[in-house]
């Protein structure tokens, strides 16, 4: 049995504020919210990253993320969203169970965009990087 904290939430061994559930996915409010209504959406199968999802599971999960965004839109009426996931510790992932973060955004909330996550483009030019993909 998985000992990960999100699997414990799925098994209801740890409580959460659930805002959506179907047979494959669960969405609940983040315990340390970075935005009003900060929500995480997780697959019920324990996988660490998107690379372990089947094509079908990936499609279903994306549909569930959009369903949850719609629910948040109805209840909290945000002005926008940031949606994404931290992939591996280098990308900021702490809980090793795949989860999408949904940050509802509000005019004047003081937050940034995806671009504020990192500004470290490295030494190679964009043209040099593009050439690597031609090999
Ligand atoms: P990560 O950095 O792995 O992408 O983010 C994990 C997120 O899970 C964090 O935002 C953290 O606040 C949230 N989290 C960790 N443990 C719990 C918990 O027990 N309950 C809830 N609701 N959120 C949690
Ligand atoms: Zn898990």
Short mmCIF file of C-alpha atoms and ligand atoms in Angstrom, two decimals:
data_model
loop_
_atom_site.label_atom_id
_atom_site.label_comp_id
_atom_site.label_asym_id
_atom_site.label_seq_id
_atom_site.Cartn_x
_atom_site.Cartn_y
_atom_site.Cartn_z
CA UNK A 1 0.00 0.00 0.00
CA UNK A 2 1.30 3.43 -0.95
CA UNK A 3 2.45 5.53 2.03
CA UNK A 4 2.36 8.81 0.13
CA UNK A 5 0.35 11.62 1.69
CA UNK A 6 -1.97 12.05 -1.29
CA UNK A 7 -2.75 8.31 -1.38
CA UNK A 8 -3.66 8.63 2.32
CA UNK A 9 -6.01 11.49 1.41
CA UNK A 10 -7.59 9.30 -1.33
CA UNK A 11 -8.08 6.49 1.23
CA UNK A 12 -9.55 9.10 3.65
CA UNK A 13 -6.89 8.32 6.26
CA UNK A 14 -6.09 12.06 6.18
CA UNK A 15 -8.95 14.58 5.87
CA UNK A 16 -9.18 17.15 3.11
CA UNK A 17 -11.59 19.77 1.81
CA UNK A 18 -12.80 17.90 -1.26
CA UNK A 19 -14.25 20.00 -4.05
CA UNK A 20 -14.56 17.40 -6.84
CA UNK A 21 -14.32 13.63 -7.15
CA UNK A 22 -14.98 11.01 -9.80
CA UNK A 23 -13.76 7.44 -10.15
CA UNK A 24 -10.31 8.48 -11.46
CA UNK A 25 -9.58 11.88 -9.89
CA UNK A 26 -9.88 13.89 -6.70
CA UNK A 27 -9.62 17.66 -6.21
CA UNK A 28 -9.16 19.33 -2.83
CA UNK A 29 -8.10 22.67 -1.38
CA UNK A 30 -4.37 23.04 -0.77
CA UNK A 31 -3.56 23.08 2.94
CA UNK A 32 -1.15 26.02 2.46
CA UNK A 33 -2.90 28.08 -0.20
CA UNK A 34 -0.91 30.44 -2.43
CA UNK A 35 -4.10 31.94 -3.82
CA UNK A 36 -7.72 32.21 -2.69
CA UNK A 37 -9.12 28.81 -3.72
CA UNK A 38 -5.74 27.18 -4.49
CA UNK A 39 -6.71 23.62 -5.43
CA UNK A 40 -4.83 20.45 -6.31
CA UNK A 41 -6.19 17.85 -8.70
CA UNK A 42 -4.76 14.33 -8.47
CA UNK A 43 -5.25 11.01 -10.24
CA UNK A 44 -6.37 8.26 -7.86
CA UNK A 45 -3.66 5.98 -9.26
CA UNK A 46 -0.32 6.69 -7.64
CA UNK A 47 1.98 7.96 -10.36
CA UNK A 48 4.83 10.38 -9.82
CA UNK A 49 4.76 12.22 -13.13
CA UNK A 50 2.71 12.61 -16.31
CA UNK A 51 5.09 10.24 -18.12
CA UNK A 52 3.48 7.30 -16.27
CA UNK A 53 -0.05 8.14 -17.45
CA UNK A 54 -1.63 6.34 -20.37
CA UNK A 55 -2.93 8.55 -23.15
CA UNK A 56 -6.47 7.87 -21.94
CA UNK A 57 -5.61 8.72 -18.30
CA UNK A 58 -3.94 11.95 -19.40
CA UNK A 59 -7.02 12.96 -21.37
CA UNK A 60 -9.35 12.18 -18.47
CA UNK A 61 -7.18 14.08 -16.01
CA UNK A 62 -7.08 17.16 -18.23
CA UNK A 63 -10.86 17.06 -18.58
CA UNK A 64 -11.15 16.83 -14.78
CA UNK A 65 -8.82 19.82 -14.32
CA UNK A 66 -11.06 21.87 -16.60
CA UNK A 67 -14.16 20.67 -14.73
CA UNK A 68 -12.61 21.82 -11.46
CA UNK A 69 -11.65 25.18 -13.00
CA UNK A 70 -15.27 25.61 -14.03
CA UNK A 71 -16.43 24.79 -10.51
CA UNK A 72 -13.99 27.35 -9.06
CA UNK A 73 -15.16 29.90 -11.66
CA UNK A 74 -18.75 29.44 -10.53
CA UNK A 75 -18.05 29.57 -6.80
CA UNK A 76 -15.23 32.13 -6.49
CA UNK A 77 -15.49 34.14 -9.75
CA UNK A 78 -11.74 34.66 -10.22
CA UNK A 79 -10.47 36.98 -12.97
CA UNK A 80 -7.99 34.38 -14.29
CA UNK A 81 -6.01 31.24 -13.50
CA UNK A 82 -2.54 29.77 -13.48
CA UNK A 83 -2.57 26.00 -13.89
CA UNK A 84 0.38 23.65 -13.94
CA UNK A 85 2.43 21.09 -12.14
CA UNK A 86 5.84 20.83 -10.57
CA UNK A 87 7.72 17.95 -12.19
CA UNK A 88 10.50 16.32 -10.12
CA UNK A 89 12.35 18.13 -7.33
CA UNK A 90 14.23 20.27 -9.88
CA UNK A 91 10.82 21.60 -10.91
CA UNK A 92 9.71 22.13 -7.31
CA UNK A 93 7.79 18.85 -6.78
CA UNK A 94 7.67 17.96 -3.07
CA UNK A 95 4.83 15.40 -2.98
CA UNK A 96 5.78 12.49 -5.28
CA UNK A 97 2.20 11.91 -6.45
CA UNK A 98 1.25 13.74 -9.65
CA UNK A 99 -0.88 16.82 -8.96
CA UNK A 100 -2.04 19.80 -10.96
CA UNK A 101 -2.04 23.09 -9.08
CA UNK A 102 -4.91 25.44 -9.88
CA UNK A 103 -4.26 29.02 -8.76
CA UNK A 104 -7.34 31.19 -9.18
CA UNK A 105 -6.16 34.73 -9.93
CA UNK A 106 -7.74 38.05 -9.04
CA UNK A 107 -7.00 41.52 -10.43
CA UNK A 108 -4.48 43.20 -8.13
CA UNK A 109 -3.59 40.03 -6.18
CA UNK A 110 0.11 40.84 -6.58
CA UNK A 111 1.08 37.51 -8.17
CA UNK A 112 3.14 36.99 -11.34
CA UNK A 113 2.81 34.83 -14.41
CA UNK A 114 4.43 31.47 -15.28
CA UNK A 115 7.42 33.56 -16.41
CA UNK A 116 8.15 34.53 -12.81
CA UNK A 117 9.01 30.89 -11.91
CA UNK A 118 12.46 31.08 -13.51
CA UNK A 119 14.75 33.47 -15.38
CA UNK A 120 17.86 31.41 -16.12
CA UNK A 121 18.05 30.92 -19.90
CA UNK A 122 21.64 29.59 -19.98
CA UNK A 123 24.50 30.42 -22.31
CA UNK A 124 23.32 28.89 -25.60
CA UNK A 125 21.34 31.00 -28.08
CA UNK A 126 17.83 30.06 -29.11
CA UNK A 127 19.21 29.18 -32.59
CA UNK A 128 21.78 26.80 -31.05
CA UNK A 129 19.08 25.10 -29.00
CA UNK A 130 16.85 24.78 -32.06
CA UNK A 131 19.72 23.05 -33.91
CA UNK A 132 19.86 20.35 -31.22
CA UNK A 133 16.31 19.33 -32.13
CA UNK A 134 17.25 18.87 -35.81
CA UNK A 135 19.74 16.05 -35.05
P1 LIG B 1 4.37 20.36 -4.76
O1 LIG B 1 5.43 21.29 -4.31
O2 LIG B 1 4.71 18.90 -4.52
O3 LIG B 1 3.96 20.61 -6.19
O4 LIG B 1 3.10 20.75 -3.92
C1 LIG B 1 2.49 19.93 -2.98
C2 LIG B 1 1.31 20.71 -2.43
O5 LIG B 1 0.55 19.86 -1.62
C3 LIG B 1 1.71 21.92 -1.59
O6 LIG B 1 1.11 23.09 -2.13
C4 LIG B 1 1.18 21.58 -0.20
O7 LIG B 1 0.70 22.70 0.51
C5 LIG B 1 0.09 20.57 -0.50
N1 LIG B 1 -0.11 19.60 0.57
C6 LIG B 1 0.85 18.85 1.15
N2 LIG B 1 0.31 18.05 2.11
C7 LIG B 1 -1.03 18.31 2.10
C8 LIG B 1 -2.12 17.79 2.87
O8 LIG B 1 -1.97 16.94 3.75
N3 LIG B 1 -3.34 18.30 2.58
C9 LIG B 1 -3.55 19.24 1.63
N4 LIG B 1 -4.80 19.66 1.43
N5 LIG B 1 -2.54 19.75 0.89
C10 LIG B 1 -1.29 19.29 1.13
ZN1 LIG B 2 0.30 8.55 -3.89
#
